[in-house]
XYZ file of C-alpha atoms in Angstrom:
705
model
C -4.808 -22.247 -1.948
C -6.216 -21.012 1.484
C -5.604 -22.957 4.352
C -8.040 -25.908 4.575
C -9.276 -27.634 8.110
C -9.993 -30.897 8.204
C -13.738 -31.549 8.882
C -13.166 -34.084 11.343
C -11.360 -31.687 13.804
C -14.783 -29.364 13.656
C -17.405 -29.422 16.505
C -20.146 -31.764 15.223
C -23.094 -29.824 17.113
C -23.288 -26.368 18.712
C -25.770 -24.777 20.929
C -25.850 -20.572 20.736
C -24.448 -20.614 24.155
C -21.362 -22.984 23.377
C -21.190 -20.782 20.232
C -20.838 -17.493 22.084
C -18.498 -19.262 24.169
C -16.230 -20.266 21.300
C -16.578 -16.859 19.812
C -15.922 -14.488 22.523
C -13.571 -15.891 25.063
C -11.332 -12.910 25.610
C -14.160 -10.619 25.676
C -15.904 -12.520 28.010
C -12.979 -12.797 30.343
C -12.214 -9.108 30.074
C -15.763 -8.074 31.534
C -15.706 -10.952 33.915
C -12.244 -9.589 35.471
C -13.580 -6.107 35.355
C -16.547 -6.712 37.380
C -14.429 -8.529 39.744
C -12.278 -5.148 40.005
C -15.687 -3.486 41.130
C -15.566 -1.538 37.488
C -19.300 -1.658 35.875
C -19.332 -2.920 32.139
C -21.054 -1.577 29.465
C -21.006 -4.187 26.439
C -22.240 -3.281 23.038
C -23.513 -6.014 20.925
C -26.274 -6.800 18.988
C -29.769 -7.496 20.503
C -30.003 -10.894 19.470
C -26.202 -11.633 20.930
C -27.592 -10.051 24.621
C -29.238 -12.797 26.329
C -26.514 -15.319 25.378
C -23.729 -13.246 26.410
C -25.069 -12.277 29.633
C -25.822 -16.306 30.101
C -22.445 -16.977 29.605
C -20.872 -14.450 31.426
C -23.144 -15.419 34.633
C -22.250 -18.795 34.479
C -18.430 -17.425 34.511
C -19.070 -15.438 37.547
C -21.223 -17.851 39.626
C -18.021 -19.375 40.050
C -16.771 -16.596 41.582
C -19.583 -16.818 44.288
C -21.285 -13.132 42.027
C -24.968 -13.147 41.560
C -26.885 -10.965 39.407
C -30.492 -9.239 39.102
C -31.550 -9.078 35.836
C -33.757 -5.829 35.177
C -35.593 -5.944 31.745
C -38.577 -4.058 32.355
C -41.078 -7.054 32.479
C -43.795 -7.366 35.287
C -43.081 -10.046 37.790
C -46.882 -11.162 37.799
C -50.045 -10.163 35.796
C -51.647 -7.458 36.669
C -55.158 -7.597 38.736
C -58.408 -8.348 36.564
C -59.666 -5.165 35.354
C -56.098 -3.128 35.797
C -54.008 -2.296 32.709
C -50.350 -3.530 32.735
C -47.821 -0.724 33.333
C -45.770 0.415 30.631
C -42.057 -1.621 30.483
C -40.400 1.703 31.433
C -42.646 2.173 34.299
C -41.997 -1.317 35.335
C -37.844 -0.732 34.985
C -38.220 2.410 36.956
C -39.526 0.533 39.818
C -37.217 -2.169 39.574
C -34.497 0.069 39.705
C -35.724 2.171 42.560
C -36.380 -1.211 44.435
C -32.784 -2.302 43.238
C -30.847 0.835 44.393
C -32.400 1.166 47.878
C -32.343 -2.129 48.969
C -29.878 -4.502 50.098
C -27.635 -5.693 47.001
C -24.594 -5.003 47.789
C -23.062 -8.703 46.574
C -25.261 -8.500 43.252
C -24.471 -7.497 39.882
C -27.398 -5.404 38.207
C -27.700 -5.951 34.561
C -29.657 -3.749 32.674
C -30.037 -5.740 29.218
C -31.784 -2.809 27.406
C -30.145 0.812 27.747
C -31.487 2.032 24.493
C -35.070 2.385 26.340
C -33.335 5.408 28.365
C -32.877 6.845 24.760
C -34.285 8.545 21.697
C -33.692 7.990 18.456
C -31.056 10.775 18.181
C -29.360 10.052 21.317
C -31.597 12.379 23.962
C -32.866 11.287 27.004
C -36.468 9.953 26.950
C -39.103 11.998 29.602
C -39.081 9.066 31.815
C -35.281 8.251 31.376
C -34.740 11.464 33.405
C -36.463 9.710 36.344
C -33.861 6.816 35.805
C -30.745 9.266 35.695
C -30.862 9.880 39.259
C -31.273 6.466 40.473
C -28.329 5.175 38.442
C -26.256 7.578 40.496
C -27.882 7.393 43.905
C -25.730 4.340 45.105
C -21.902 4.433 44.451
C -21.881 0.837 45.544
C -23.903 -0.381 43.027
C -21.907 -2.792 40.289
C -23.596 -2.562 36.708
C -23.463 -4.555 33.599
C -25.402 -2.655 31.052
C -26.163 -3.712 26.947
C -26.342 -1.303 24.358
C -27.280 -1.865 20.951
C -24.948 -0.400 18.221
C -28.025 0.961 16.235
C -28.944 3.302 18.844
C -26.715 6.209 20.435
C -26.046 6.851 24.290
C -26.127 10.184 25.959
C -22.979 11.131 27.658
C -24.468 11.091 30.831
C -25.041 7.712 30.922
C -21.919 6.328 29.075
C -20.218 7.715 31.925
C -21.688 5.251 34.714
C -19.445 2.345 32.559
C -15.794 2.947 32.881
C -14.926 -0.330 31.263
C -16.436 -0.905 27.645
C -16.703 -4.198 25.408
C -17.386 -3.897 21.931
C -18.602 -7.000 19.891
C -19.371 -6.964 16.154
C -19.146 -9.590 14.139
C -16.273 -12.745 14.774
C -12.700 -12.435 14.630
C -11.163 -14.951 11.894
C -9.199 -16.622 14.428
C -12.148 -17.874 16.319
C -14.772 -19.061 13.036
C -13.262 -22.661 13.022
C -14.743 -23.271 16.511
C -18.314 -21.687 15.406
C -18.868 -24.187 12.082
C -19.993 -27.904 12.400
C -19.095 -31.124 10.381
C -22.362 -31.207 8.668
C -22.253 -27.216 7.586
C -18.561 -27.929 6.337
C -19.623 -30.266 4.059
C -21.869 -27.599 2.078
C -18.630 -25.856 1.017
C -16.620 -29.007 0.074
C -13.766 -30.769 1.595
C -12.612 -29.372 4.444
C -13.362 -25.405 5.976
C -11.357 -22.714 4.572
C -11.796 -20.204 7.159
C -10.233 -17.272 5.074
C -12.462 -17.690 2.305
C -15.337 -18.109 4.808
C -14.589 -14.946 6.828
C -14.911 -12.649 3.671
C -18.697 -13.480 3.558
C -19.454 -13.106 7.708
C -17.080 -10.925 9.461
C -19.681 -8.590 10.433
C -22.149 -11.401 11.461
C -22.570 -12.251 15.286
C -21.980 -16.122 16.544
C -25.506 -16.658 17.161
C -26.812 -14.957 14.062
C -23.777 -16.904 12.412
C -25.032 -20.309 13.574
C -28.634 -19.395 12.548
C -27.381 -18.654 8.614
C -24.897 -21.467 8.623
C -27.833 -24.202 9.628
C -30.129 -22.747 7.017
C -27.641 -23.791 3.979
C -29.518 -26.203 1.810
C -27.424 -28.048 -1.332
C -25.871 -30.941 -1.462
C -22.634 -32.149 0.514
C -18.967 -31.664 -0.848
C -20.292 -29.893 -4.500
C -17.782 -29.796 -7.079
C -18.815 -25.433 -6.886
C -19.458 -23.784 -3.366
C -20.314 -20.747 -5.134
C -23.791 -21.150 -4.644
C -23.392 -21.883 -1.022
C -21.253 -18.501 -0.405
C -23.847 -16.753 -2.753
C -26.701 -17.896 0.155
C -24.408 -16.313 2.801
C -23.872 -13.335 0.962
C -27.603 -12.933 0.512
C -28.655 -13.643 4.185
C -25.937 -10.968 5.216
C -27.521 -8.383 3.066
C -30.560 -6.200 5.040
C -32.686 -2.916 4.160
C -31.093 -1.561 0.994
C -27.914 -3.045 0.933
C -26.986 -5.027 -2.459
C -24.189 -6.358 -4.344
C -23.719 -4.308 -8.094
C -23.989 -6.381 -10.926
C -21.336 -4.536 -13.015
C -18.543 -5.564 -14.784
C -15.145 -3.317 -14.804
C -14.356 -3.964 -18.031
C -17.492 -5.013 -19.978
C -20.012 -2.402 -18.319
C -17.685 0.523 -18.339
C -16.424 2.064 -21.471
C -12.636 3.243 -21.927
C -10.568 4.678 -18.918
C -8.188 1.531 -19.228
C -5.660 3.017 -17.346
C -8.117 3.673 -14.469
C -9.001 0.241 -14.751
C -5.437 -1.236 -14.867
C -4.754 0.796 -11.683
C -7.650 -0.293 -9.732
C -7.019 -3.998 -11.134
C -3.272 -4.394 -10.105
C -3.494 -2.310 -6.659
C -6.820 -3.733 -5.153
C -8.256 -6.412 -6.878
C -5.184 -8.772 -7.673
C -3.899 -8.168 -4.002
C -7.375 -9.441 -3.016
C -7.152 -12.379 -5.644
C -3.368 -13.311 -4.458
C -4.442 -13.132 -0.802
C -7.163 -15.804 -1.638
C -4.420 -18.128 -2.474
C -2.431 -18.164 0.264
C -2.579 -20.673 2.928
C 0.198 -18.957 5.502
C -1.917 -16.763 8.567
C 1.416 -14.769 8.511
C 1.444 -14.126 4.680
C -1.982 -13.362 4.633
C -1.880 -10.725 7.488
C 1.107 -8.943 5.421
C -1.035 -8.958 2.293
C -4.024 -7.523 4.304
C -1.578 -4.511 5.932
C -0.675 -3.334 2.383
C -4.768 -2.818 1.520
C -5.752 0.796 1.450
C -8.861 1.052 3.030
C -9.439 4.494 2.285
C -9.636 5.700 -1.146
C -10.557 8.994 -2.967
C -11.732 8.947 -6.714
C -11.476 12.299 -8.071
C -12.184 14.462 -11.132
C -14.609 16.117 -13.077
C -18.830 15.663 -12.585
C -20.544 12.951 -14.745
C -17.070 11.027 -15.256
C -18.130 7.834 -13.464
C -16.209 8.088 -9.806
C -19.455 6.313 -8.227
C -19.399 3.568 -11.087
C -16.198 2.583 -11.044
C -16.342 1.750 -7.139
C -19.759 0.112 -7.723
C -17.770 -1.788 -10.166
C -14.642 -2.578 -7.623
C -17.827 -3.571 -5.200
C -18.877 -6.167 -7.489
C -15.394 -7.532 -8.382
C -14.932 -8.338 -4.640
C -19.036 -9.576 -4.004
C -19.423 -6.173 -1.598
C -22.260 -4.892 -0.586
C -22.382 -0.849 -1.588
C -23.613 1.930 0.944
C -23.968 5.271 -1.047
C -24.035 8.077 1.228
C -24.456 11.597 0.466
C -22.173 13.870 2.096
C -24.928 16.833 2.599
C -27.303 14.257 3.517
C -25.283 13.303 6.687
C -25.392 17.067 8.225
C -27.827 17.499 10.627
C -28.304 21.056 12.716
C -28.582 19.000 16.068
C -25.509 18.640 18.259
C -24.157 15.215 17.924
C -26.455 13.534 14.954
C -24.190 14.191 12.134
C -21.062 12.368 14.093
C -23.920 9.581 15.070
C -25.261 9.374 11.472
C -21.523 8.648 10.479
C -21.160 5.913 12.937
C -24.355 3.958 12.190
C -23.423 4.038 8.476
C -20.194 2.338 9.589
C -21.796 -0.028 12.076
C -24.056 -1.154 8.976
C -21.173 -1.802 6.673
C -19.312 -3.949 8.648
C -22.242 -5.779 9.641
C -22.674 -6.486 5.955
C -18.905 -6.810 5.171
C -17.644 -7.135 2.449
C -18.794 -3.948 1.908
C -17.613 -0.528 -0.105
C -18.867 3.225 1.814
C -19.139 5.322 -1.082
C -18.951 8.905 0.389
C -20.497 10.943 -2.413
C -19.387 14.899 -2.472
C -16.977 14.020 0.345
C -15.842 17.721 0.486
C -18.960 18.653 1.498
C -17.958 17.985 5.143
C -14.603 17.117 4.786
C -12.913 20.406 3.734
C -9.765 21.193 5.026
C -10.077 22.819 8.587
C -10.081 26.423 8.696
C -12.228 26.513 5.676
C -15.715 25.779 7.138
C -18.463 28.268 6.794
C -21.054 26.470 8.447
C -21.824 25.702 12.022
C -18.115 23.566 12.358
C -19.731 20.664 12.588
C -17.769 19.419 9.425
C -14.879 19.287 11.937
C -16.629 16.940 14.318
C -17.904 15.148 11.468
C -13.991 14.458 10.318
C -12.947 13.732 13.278
C -15.274 10.716 13.473
C -14.830 9.401 9.924
C -11.040 8.935 11.244
C -12.042 7.496 14.439
C -14.399 4.879 12.426
C -11.876 4.022 9.798
C -8.726 3.657 12.633
C -11.086 1.344 14.280
C -11.480 -1.264 11.493
C -9.655 -4.763 12.008
C -7.312 -5.640 9.761
C -9.093 -8.911 8.243
C -12.281 -6.899 7.994
C -13.040 -6.226 3.887
C -14.922 -2.793 4.284
C -13.658 0.056 2.349
C -14.215 3.361 2.397
C -14.331 5.351 -0.801
C -15.036 9.159 -1.116
C -15.727 10.753 -4.412
C -15.149 14.400 -4.513
C -14.485 16.952 -7.938
C -12.155 18.913 -5.762
C -9.101 16.670 -4.378
C -7.721 19.789 -3.199
C -9.827 20.792 -0.957
C -10.150 18.106 1.364
C -8.680 17.951 4.475
C -5.005 16.883 4.616
C -5.210 14.674 7.665
C -7.577 12.603 5.279
C -5.028 12.342 2.822
C -2.027 10.946 4.829
C -1.025 7.357 4.209
C -2.857 4.906 6.500
C -6.373 6.678 5.797
C -7.213 7.821 2.128
C -3.642 6.935 0.789
C -4.990 5.816 -2.382
C -6.391 8.295 -4.842
C -7.570 7.735 -8.286
C -7.988 10.445 -10.810
C -10.944 9.817 -13.493
C -10.561 12.377 -15.750
C -12.927 13.579 -19.066
C -13.009 10.834 -21.642
C -10.342 11.150 -24.205
C -11.392 9.984 -28.126
C -10.582 6.441 -27.093
C -12.769 6.691 -23.885
C -15.406 8.345 -25.779
C -15.327 5.667 -28.559
C -15.823 3.020 -25.871
C -18.372 4.690 -23.840
C -20.423 5.020 -27.418
C -20.260 1.476 -28.580
C -21.676 0.181 -25.084
C -24.366 2.300 -25.377
C -25.076 1.609 -28.928
C -24.935 -2.157 -28.276
C -26.930 -1.923 -25.095
C -29.536 0.608 -26.495
C -29.612 -0.654 -29.854
C -28.683 2.126 -31.679
C -27.696 0.635 -34.689
C -25.049 3.508 -35.547
C -23.072 3.347 -38.788
C -19.048 3.771 -38.337
C -19.707 7.266 -39.795
C -21.829 8.182 -36.987
C -19.906 6.607 -34.685
C -16.991 8.555 -35.698
C -19.005 11.529 -35.955
C -20.093 11.121 -32.274
C -16.643 10.608 -31.026
C -15.240 13.902 -32.620
C -18.170 15.897 -31.683
C -18.367 14.989 -28.366
C -15.108 15.957 -28.085
C -16.083 19.660 -28.185
C -17.517 21.477 -25.179
C -21.335 21.000 -24.399
C -24.037 23.093 -26.247
C -25.209 25.316 -24.008
C -23.192 24.833 -20.878
C -19.421 25.325 -21.741
C -18.210 22.196 -20.230
C -16.468 19.119 -21.760
C -18.146 15.612 -22.454
C -18.279 13.370 -19.587
C -19.482 9.705 -19.837
C -22.732 11.336 -18.425
C -23.299 13.404 -21.008
C -22.604 10.691 -23.566
C -25.134 8.502 -21.779
C -27.685 11.232 -22.275
C -26.798 11.610 -26.077
C -27.346 8.083 -26.597
C -30.508 7.932 -24.509
C -31.762 11.075 -26.646
C -31.131 9.099 -29.717
C -33.031 6.169 -28.554
C -36.110 7.738 -27.508
C -36.216 9.598 -31.262
C -35.656 6.339 -32.771
C -38.916 5.208 -30.525
C -40.783 7.637 -31.443
C -40.447 7.696 -35.137
C -40.201 3.900 -35.469
C -36.731 4.042 -36.834
C -35.464 0.950 -38.186
C -32.837 2.511 -40.204
C -29.442 2.814 -38.991
C -27.903 6.103 -37.024
C -26.427 8.659 -39.081
C -24.264 11.496 -38.305
C -27.087 13.811 -38.842
C -28.875 11.914 -36.681
C -26.406 12.532 -33.665
C -26.353 16.310 -34.911
C -30.126 16.466 -34.380
C -29.807 14.729 -30.897
C -27.048 17.221 -29.923
C -28.903 20.545 -30.986
C -32.589 20.119 -31.604
C -33.612 21.504 -28.224
C -30.945 24.069 -27.507
C -31.958 27.622 -26.499
C -29.903 29.804 -29.278
C -29.630 33.158 -29.128
C -31.796 34.379 -32.577
C -28.966 36.828 -34.409
C -30.140 39.102 -37.257
C -28.304 38.883 -40.476
C -26.346 42.209 -39.335
C -25.478 40.397 -36.022
C -24.547 37.128 -38.044
C -22.380 39.019 -40.212
C -20.374 40.654 -37.158
C -19.902 37.404 -35.524
C -19.034 35.419 -38.521
C -16.345 38.150 -39.210
C -15.235 37.994 -36.161
C -14.741 34.319 -35.895
C -13.484 33.915 -39.728
C -10.396 36.396 -38.265
C -9.779 34.197 -35.396
C -9.780 31.320 -37.817
C -7.318 33.089 -40.489
C -4.882 34.188 -38.247
C -4.928 30.749 -36.274
C -3.941 29.375 -39.936
C -1.259 31.382 -40.498
C 0.513 31.031 -37.112
C 3.264 28.289 -36.981
C 2.695 27.586 -33.239
C -0.822 27.395 -33.385
C -3.072 23.919 -32.246
C -5.199 23.182 -35.450
C -8.636 24.235 -36.064
C -11.278 21.345 -35.383
C -14.772 23.672 -35.694
C -15.817 27.228 -36.125
C -19.547 27.971 -35.070
C -21.686 30.993 -35.066
C -24.783 29.511 -33.631
C -24.744 30.661 -29.888
C -23.973 27.006 -28.846
C -21.565 27.635 -26.117
C -22.605 29.259 -22.865
C -21.552 33.271 -23.058
C -20.196 33.239 -26.345
C -21.996 33.885 -29.362
C -19.470 32.090 -31.664
C -16.334 30.343 -31.310
C -13.249 28.394 -32.510
C -12.648 25.238 -31.186
C -8.917 24.067 -31.411
C -7.546 20.297 -31.378
C -5.315 19.525 -28.396
C -1.830 21.092 -29.108
C 0.675 18.052 -29.847
C 2.827 19.330 -26.405
C 0.471 20.189 -23.772
C 3.149 20.379 -20.866
C 5.699 22.503 -22.520
C 4.809 26.097 -23.440
C 6.741 27.901 -25.368
C 7.383 32.041 -26.053
C 6.248 31.500 -29.689
C 3.254 29.924 -28.870
C 2.110 32.443 -26.275
C 2.938 35.123 -28.936
C 0.989 33.364 -31.720
C -1.762 32.902 -28.874
C -1.688 37.114 -28.631
C -1.891 37.382 -32.370
C -4.932 35.118 -32.942
C -6.991 36.706 -30.054
C -6.611 39.887 -31.987
C -7.653 37.917 -35.276
C -11.472 38.978 -34.928
C -10.992 42.533 -33.765
C -8.965 43.090 -36.633
C -11.310 41.043 -38.986
C -14.197 43.409 -38.032
C -11.984 46.977 -38.511
C -11.056 45.495 -42.110
C -14.221 44.393 -43.705
C -17.091 46.223 -41.410
C -14.878 49.507 -40.593
C -16.128 49.395 -37.167
C -15.853 47.366 -33.925
C -18.176 45.440 -31.832
C -17.707 44.930 -28.019
C -17.363 40.989 -28.616
C -13.650 41.331 -28.464
C -13.717 42.532 -24.807
C -12.456 39.144 -23.375
C -10.245 38.437 -26.092
C -8.530 42.130 -25.087
C -8.327 40.922 -21.459
C -6.921 37.459 -22.388
C -4.102 38.702 -24.585
C -3.002 41.392 -21.951
C -2.933 38.788 -19.384
C -0.605 36.884 -21.756
C 1.571 39.860 -22.430
C 1.649 40.622 -18.912
C 2.739 37.496 -17.791
C 5.233 37.139 -20.741
C 6.974 40.920 -19.142
C 6.519 40.006 -15.507
C 6.783 36.650 -14.747
C 8.727 34.911 -17.457
C 11.575 37.090 -18.125
C 10.657 37.330 -21.972
C 9.783 40.954 -22.442
C 12.541 41.350 -25.294
C 15.282 43.799 -25.505
C 15.969 46.309 -22.883
C 14.486 44.376 -19.607
C 16.611 42.329 -17.215
C 15.548 38.659 -17.458
C 14.139 38.044 -13.728
C 10.795 38.182 -12.578
C 8.811 41.465 -11.634
C 5.870 41.455 -9.374
C 3.109 43.442 -11.205
C 2.175 46.712 -10.041
C -0.038 46.501 -6.863
C 0.573 42.932 -6.388
C 2.764 41.582 -3.431
C 3.996 45.282 -3.183
C 5.305 45.002 0.237
C 7.749 42.424 -0.669
C 9.166 43.849 -3.920
C 8.497 47.715 -4.296
C 8.979 48.498 -7.858
C 10.114 52.534 -8.539
C 7.834 54.676 -10.993
C 10.520 54.228 -13.432
C 10.499 50.282 -13.435
C 6.516 50.346 -13.502
C 6.746 52.668 -16.301
C 9.219 50.511 -18.235
C 7.497 47.418 -17.494
C 4.175 48.969 -19.028
C 5.825 49.941 -21.911
C 7.287 46.521 -22.635
C 3.682 45.028 -22.195
C 2.565 47.845 -24.527
C 4.795 46.649 -27.335
C 3.988 43.066 -27.471
C 0.343 44.009 -27.559
C 0.787 46.381 -30.489
C 3.492 44.136 -32.388
C 1.120 41.255 -32.197
C -1.681 43.187 -33.334
C 0.101 44.463 -36.369
C 0.645 41.020 -36.870
C -2.692 40.013 -36.956
C -3.571 43.284 -39.432
C -0.852 42.063 -41.647
C -2.050 38.405 -42.001
C -5.292 39.207 -42.477
C -5.001 42.034 -45.136
C -2.511 39.608 -46.639
C -5.138 36.946 -46.750
C -8.246 39.139 -47.233
C -9.671 36.437 -50.045
C -9.617 33.303 -47.696
C -11.103 35.859 -44.666
C -14.014 36.688 -47.040
C -14.332 33.023 -48.148
C -14.264 31.812 -44.504
C -16.932 34.240 -43.616
C -19.278 33.490 -46.356
C -19.061 29.836 -45.771
C -19.601 30.209 -42.056
C -22.740 32.529 -42.839
C -23.884 29.918 -45.391
C -23.428 26.589 -42.762
C -23.440 28.519 -39.477
C -20.931 25.265 -38.118
C -17.844 23.878 -39.894
C -15.467 21.357 -39.528
C -12.149 21.101 -39.985
C -12.985 19.094 -43.666
C -15.233 22.088 -44.575
C -12.686 24.933 -44.851
C -9.612 22.752 -45.054
C -9.385 23.918 -48.953
C -9.105 27.118 -47.410
C -6.034 26.455 -45.597
C -2.513 27.680 -46.355
C -0.275 25.676 -49.048
C 1.918 23.238 -47.364
C 4.787 25.278 -48.263
C 7.137 26.247 -45.266
C 5.373 29.200 -43.501
C 7.673 32.123 -42.728
C 8.937 32.423 -38.936
C 7.001 35.357 -37.545
C 8.718 38.399 -35.992
C 8.484 37.734 -32.263
C 8.464 41.039 -30.934
């Protein structure tokens, strides 16, 4: 358990002034010393803290014989009857004029409301333009200015203060001096400062005293969580909230992603809570990555995982859209970022989620906009470098393109923790579907669940992308809406899943002749695949035009060996690509332009074999050749060498084209039967054409040219 401080060692009563003295002795002393050296000081602190900090500072400097002039813009007397009261700004200007031009050498002039001089975007108000000359008119003046963290200041005002003090929250070491004995009893026996600090690290001393005094409940409870929950609720403001999302129960699948988050972040934090040695706690805090990158394709749940992590930590979440931070006004984008961090630190523990981080944090030198992105990256790094180690503030950036991020962000100490969240595999999709099946009361049978898992392994019809978690959620919501409309009481079957996926697709309307061409083409690909020993298994064949940009397709299962590609596999791929074209020539005695992409891809593979992989066959040295027209300055090729390469590429293509033609002629009955089955059913799963597959006898090795 973390260290417990005996109740009797805590103060019995605390006024707000005593709390400020106890919380900020170092800040007060640094400010005092700067003023004694003749340096103007700017104190950045919450508005409610300003009058208390000023009084504590004044009491310290009175011992040094210093006097203060407090200019807050309030009139000294009521205006005469019938006369309107002057504005606060007009009164402040008058007070400043009198102060600057009067005999005030021995007095320290206090400006508690510097934000009165600025607009919300950090510019100068029209009245402030009259104030600026006054501030610089008397170089003998000694100023103390108070700045609210929520308001930016223009440089011309900040330059007036060579010494700056920033006060945000309280330090963990001073927390024991800010809790009274009566308040300590609400959390059990003895104060656990490390546990309490998690909930109040961003709260200033004055507000903390108010929050602690408002806690209700019995003394010495057996469970202190309700008291901590009251604190957590009181420190949330505006749109901030703590998500209610269980990492294991509410997110389906992705066991490796969950395990890594658990081991690297959540378990480390849980271990920290068991420590009592302050030095051990500091060592553990130094191990925590404060910046994290969650990357992967769109819709895979990157933001969802960040929210689940926040829920496990009891942390508030700020979701920030990268593009929304940008502004055309100079300095406003950086100020938007600064305000985000101020809010997060005030509500700690918290997680800032930068959605689409790459929108402003791309690698420097690649910016195409106004260049504000460079300044935003610098501001982001500055804010992250300013975290105290004990503060539980994490930054999560989500992106689809981690390779495009600025390398400065990815170095250790910044966004060092990178988590890939890929498209869901079969196991993940089943878990996701099971969660929505229960939440939406879909009543899916085992056959329907199996079919949905298999069906979502294809590309998303009409788009060409793979199914993500968002796509699966959309499928389940479509099923739920259909059941609601139809008042369905029966279980959901595979046919219902198929209808939800395809009923509203905008498919091309093919004529019977066009369908016959497409069916012939796809059957040719499939039959060649059945007789190529290195080809992956076929999962599905379609001629419905349900994949973006194609009228038909053959969907292959994932290969058994994903990371090692052999020469035989590449040659089989070329043979399969020629299958559609050769089937048209054999059965239709004509050719369509549908094989254009197949021919392009086959040529690319053949060129790679010959020029880059040293697999061109006999007569060519085993070395890498640069393609004609590519890297010509580095490796100039003679005309003879280029001719030899082109001949080798042509030979590879012709050998595989002949091989595809031979397979189709030999297996013409299978080709015709598969084409006719496709014309009848439009879509075939593996079970529908398994009877057309070659016998289980060992296949003859093809002649690899």
